[in-house]
Amino acid sequence: MINFDEMEADLFSFVKNESSVDDDISFDTRLEEDLGIYGDDAIEFMLKYAEQYNVDVTRFEAANYFSSEARSLVWSILRSFFRKESTSKKSLTIRHLFEGIKNGRLDEDIINLSNIH
């Protein structure tokens, strides 16, 4: 039987380790917006996640959730002047990653289902 509490703790540990964040995180923590994971680092993060938890990410559209390196730099500068968040990308949360682990795949269907709960 799968112990979801242990899985949750392991995922939180993985995310904190891979993002080099010491702050508290929750299921609602967003990877790009809250943890600063974007660009090549986001791709590397997702590949490690897929390998660590045996999650199929072949249908996951990273470009819908993560900014490129150059775009993130531009948005950081613009946000400092205008104090606005970019709304062009969807948010990927730790809850989505957890649902991906439970289902063995992470794609738009799994993400949309976890948004309902």
PDB file of C-alpha atoms in Angstrom:
ATOM      1  CA  MET A   1       0.000   0.000   0.000  1.00  0.00           C
ATOM      2  CA  ILE A   2       1.256   3.471  -0.898  1.00  0.00           C
ATOM      3  CA  ASN A   3       1.856   5.804   2.023  1.00  0.00           C
ATOM      4  CA  PHE A   4       0.808   9.227   0.739  1.00  0.00           C
ATOM      5  CA  ASP A   5       2.209  11.036   3.801  1.00  0.00           C
ATOM      6  CA  GLU A   6       5.669   9.622   3.119  1.00  0.00           C
ATOM      7  CA  MET A   7       5.317  10.401  -0.593  1.00  0.00           C
ATOM      8  CA  GLU A   8       4.337  13.990   0.236  1.00  0.00           C
ATOM      9  CA  ALA A   9       7.305  14.441   2.577  1.00  0.00           C
ATOM     10  CA  ASP A  10       9.668  12.971  -0.010  1.00  0.00           C
ATOM     11  CA  LEU A  11       8.317  15.234  -2.771  1.00  0.00           C
ATOM     12  CA  PHE A  12       8.619  18.329  -0.568  1.00  0.00           C
ATOM     13  CA  SER A  13      12.206  17.349   0.246  1.00  0.00           C
ATOM     14  CA  PHE A  14      12.967  16.798  -3.446  1.00  0.00           C
ATOM     15  CA  VAL A  15      11.503  20.182  -4.441  1.00  0.00           C
ATOM     16  CA  LYS A  16      13.374  22.042  -1.697  1.00  0.00           C
ATOM     17  CA  ASN A  17      16.639  20.305  -2.576  1.00  0.00           C
ATOM     18  CA  GLU A  18      16.336  20.860  -6.332  1.00  0.00           C
ATOM     19  CA  SER A  19      15.236  24.487  -5.987  1.00  0.00           C
ATOM     20  CA  SER A  20      17.685  25.335  -3.189  1.00  0.00           C
ATOM     21  CA  VAL A  21      14.858  26.850  -1.145  1.00  0.00           C
ATOM     22  CA  ASP A  22      14.841  26.756   2.633  1.00  0.00           C
ATOM     23  CA  ASP A  23      11.446  28.430   3.081  1.00  0.00           C
ATOM     24  CA  ASP A  24       8.328  26.481   3.927  1.00  0.00           C
ATOM     25  CA  ILE A  25       6.492  25.144   0.920  1.00  0.00           C
ATOM     26  CA  SER A  26       2.991  23.758   0.478  1.00  0.00           C
ATOM     27  CA  PHE A  27       0.924  22.020  -2.154  1.00  0.00           C
ATOM     28  CA  ASP A  28       0.000  25.477  -3.475  1.00  0.00           C
ATOM     29  CA  THR A  29       3.627  26.568  -3.952  1.00  0.00           C
ATOM     30  CA  ARG A  30       4.166  27.490  -7.601  1.00  0.00           C
ATOM     31  CA  LEU A  31       7.386  26.314  -9.219  1.00  0.00           C
ATOM     32  CA  GLU A  32       8.175  29.356 -11.337  1.00  0.00           C
ATOM     33  CA  GLU A  33       6.483  32.168  -9.455  1.00  0.00           C
ATOM     34  CA  ASP A  34       7.372  31.133  -5.894  1.00  0.00           C
ATOM     35  CA  LEU A  35      10.528  29.060  -6.326  1.00  0.00           C
ATOM     36  CA  GLY A  36      12.073  30.788  -9.321  1.00  0.00           C
ATOM     37  CA  ILE A  37      12.366  27.629 -11.425  1.00  0.00           C
ATOM     38  CA  TYR A  38      12.343  28.543 -15.133  1.00  0.00           C
ATOM     39  CA  GLY A  39      14.187  28.079 -18.399  1.00  0.00           C
ATOM     40  CA  ASP A  40      16.766  25.311 -18.645  1.00  0.00           C
ATOM     41  CA  ASP A  41      16.554  24.772 -14.880  1.00  0.00           C
ATOM     42  CA  ALA A  42      12.855  23.983 -15.229  1.00  0.00           C
ATOM     43  CA  ILE A  43      13.513  21.382 -17.910  1.00  0.00           C
ATOM     44  CA  GLU A  44      16.245  19.800 -15.796  1.00  0.00           C
ATOM     45  CA  PHE A  45      13.954  19.868 -12.757  1.00  0.00           C
ATOM     46  CA  MET A  46      11.130  18.138 -14.630  1.00  0.00           C
ATOM     47  CA  LEU A  47      13.456  15.459 -16.026  1.00  0.00           C
ATOM     48  CA  LYS A  48      14.808  14.716 -12.529  1.00  0.00           C
ATOM     49  CA  TYR A  49      11.251  14.644 -11.174  1.00  0.00           C
ATOM     50  CA  ALA A  50      10.188  12.202 -13.904  1.00  0.00           C
ATOM     51  CA  GLU A  51      13.137   9.926 -13.214  1.00  0.00           C
ATOM     52  CA  GLN A  52      12.919  10.119  -9.413  1.00  0.00           C
ATOM     53  CA  TYR A  53       9.207   9.299  -9.284  1.00  0.00           C
ATOM     54  CA  ASN A  54       8.797   7.276 -12.480  1.00  0.00           C
ATOM     55  CA  VAL A  55       6.369   9.819 -13.951  1.00  0.00           C
ATOM     56  CA  ASP A  56       5.741   9.959 -17.696  1.00  0.00           C
ATOM     57  CA  VAL A  57       6.182  13.606 -18.753  1.00  0.00           C
ATOM     58  CA  THR A  58       6.286  13.016 -22.505  1.00  0.00           C
ATOM     59  CA  ARG A  59       2.954  14.860 -22.945  1.00  0.00           C
ATOM     60  CA  PHE A  60       3.794  17.655 -20.495  1.00  0.00           C
ATOM     61  CA  GLU A  61       4.041  20.990 -22.346  1.00  0.00           C
ATOM     62  CA  ALA A  62       6.759  22.787 -20.349  1.00  0.00           C
ATOM     63  CA  ALA A  63       6.457  25.941 -22.485  1.00  0.00           C
ATOM     64  CA  ASN A  64       2.938  26.454 -21.102  1.00  0.00           C
ATOM     65  CA  TYR A  65       4.247  26.571 -17.523  1.00  0.00           C
ATOM     66  CA  PHE A  66       7.810  27.874 -17.599  1.00  0.00           C
ATOM     67  CA  SER A  67       9.338  31.004 -19.082  1.00  0.00           C
ATOM     68  CA  SER A  68      12.521  30.872 -21.087  1.00  0.00           C
ATOM     69  CA  GLU A  69      15.730  32.237 -19.556  1.00  0.00           C
ATOM     70  CA  ALA A  70      15.570  35.497 -21.553  1.00  0.00           C
ATOM     71  CA  ARG A  71      11.835  36.032 -20.984  1.00  0.00           C
ATOM     72  CA  SER A  72      12.228  35.611 -17.227  1.00  0.00           C
ATOM     73  CA  LEU A  73      14.952  38.229 -17.107  1.00  0.00           C
ATOM     74  CA  VAL A  74      12.807  40.704 -19.038  1.00  0.00           C
ATOM     75  CA  TRP A  75       9.766  39.994 -16.841  1.00  0.00           C
ATOM     76  CA  SER A  76      11.836  40.427 -13.683  1.00  0.00           C
ATOM     77  CA  ILE A  77      12.872  43.862 -14.844  1.00  0.00           C
ATOM     78  CA  LEU A  78       9.351  44.835 -15.918  1.00  0.00           C
ATOM     79  CA  ARG A  79       7.818  43.586 -12.671  1.00  0.00           C
ATOM     80  CA  SER A  80      10.265  45.704 -10.683  1.00  0.00           C
ATOM     81  CA  PHE A  81       8.936  48.784 -12.494  1.00  0.00           C
ATOM     82  CA  PHE A  82       5.261  47.926 -12.774  1.00  0.00           C
ATOM     83  CA  ARG A  83       4.778  45.419  -9.931  1.00  0.00           C
ATOM     84  CA  LYS A  84       2.715  43.125 -12.124  1.00  0.00           C
ATOM     85  CA  GLU A  85       2.885  39.390 -12.490  1.00  0.00           C
ATOM     86  CA  SER A  86       3.101  37.793 -15.898  1.00  0.00           C
ATOM     87  CA  THR A  87      -0.203  36.134 -16.738  1.00  0.00           C
ATOM     88  CA  SER A  88       0.856  34.473 -19.968  1.00  0.00           C
ATOM     89  CA  LYS A  89       1.970  31.217 -18.330  1.00  0.00           C
ATOM     90  CA  LYS A  90      -0.047  28.694 -16.372  1.00  0.00           C
ATOM     91  CA  SER A  91       1.098  27.933 -12.845  1.00  0.00           C
ATOM     92  CA  LEU A  92       2.519  24.520 -12.004  1.00  0.00           C
ATOM     93  CA  THR A  93       2.266  23.687  -8.312  1.00  0.00           C
ATOM     94  CA  ILE A  94       3.611  21.015  -6.022  1.00  0.00           C
ATOM     95  CA  ARG A  95       0.051  19.635  -5.891  1.00  0.00           C
ATOM     96  CA  HIS A  96       0.273  19.013  -9.649  1.00  0.00           C
ATOM     97  CA  LEU A  97       3.567  17.167  -9.181  1.00  0.00           C
ATOM     98  CA  PHE A  98       2.019  15.062  -6.413  1.00  0.00           C
ATOM     99  CA  GLU A  99      -0.935  14.139  -8.615  1.00  0.00           C
ATOM    100  CA  GLY A 100       1.516  13.229 -11.355  1.00  0.00           C
ATOM    101  CA  ILE A 101       3.245  10.807  -8.996  1.00  0.00           C
ATOM    102  CA  LYS A 102      -0.053   9.235  -7.936  1.00  0.00           C
ATOM    103  CA  ASN A 103      -1.114   8.793 -11.580  1.00  0.00           C
ATOM    104  CA  GLY A 104       2.268   7.871 -13.073  1.00  0.00           C
ATOM    105  CA  ARG A 105       2.040  10.701 -15.599  1.00  0.00           C
ATOM    106  CA  LEU A 106       1.924  14.481 -15.692  1.00  0.00           C
ATOM    107  CA  ASP A 107       0.029  16.103 -18.522  1.00  0.00           C
ATOM    108  CA  GLU A 108      -2.777  18.598 -19.062  1.00  0.00           C
ATOM    109  CA  ASP A 109      -5.460  16.079 -18.034  1.00  0.00           C
ATOM    110  CA  ILE A 110      -3.814  15.358 -14.668  1.00  0.00           C
ATOM    111  CA  ILE A 111      -3.140  19.045 -14.041  1.00  0.00           C
ATOM    112  CA  ASN A 112      -6.734  20.012 -14.852  1.00  0.00           C
ATOM    113  CA  LEU A 113      -8.102  17.234 -12.607  1.00  0.00           C
ATOM    114  CA  SER A 114      -5.953  18.371  -9.690  1.00  0.00           C
ATOM    115  CA  ASN A 115      -7.175  21.961 -10.184  1.00  0.00           C
ATOM    116  CA  ILE A 116     -10.727  20.761  -9.469  1.00  0.00           C
ATOM    117  CA  HIS A 117      -9.862  19.391  -6.024  1.00  0.00           C
TER     118      HIS A 117
END
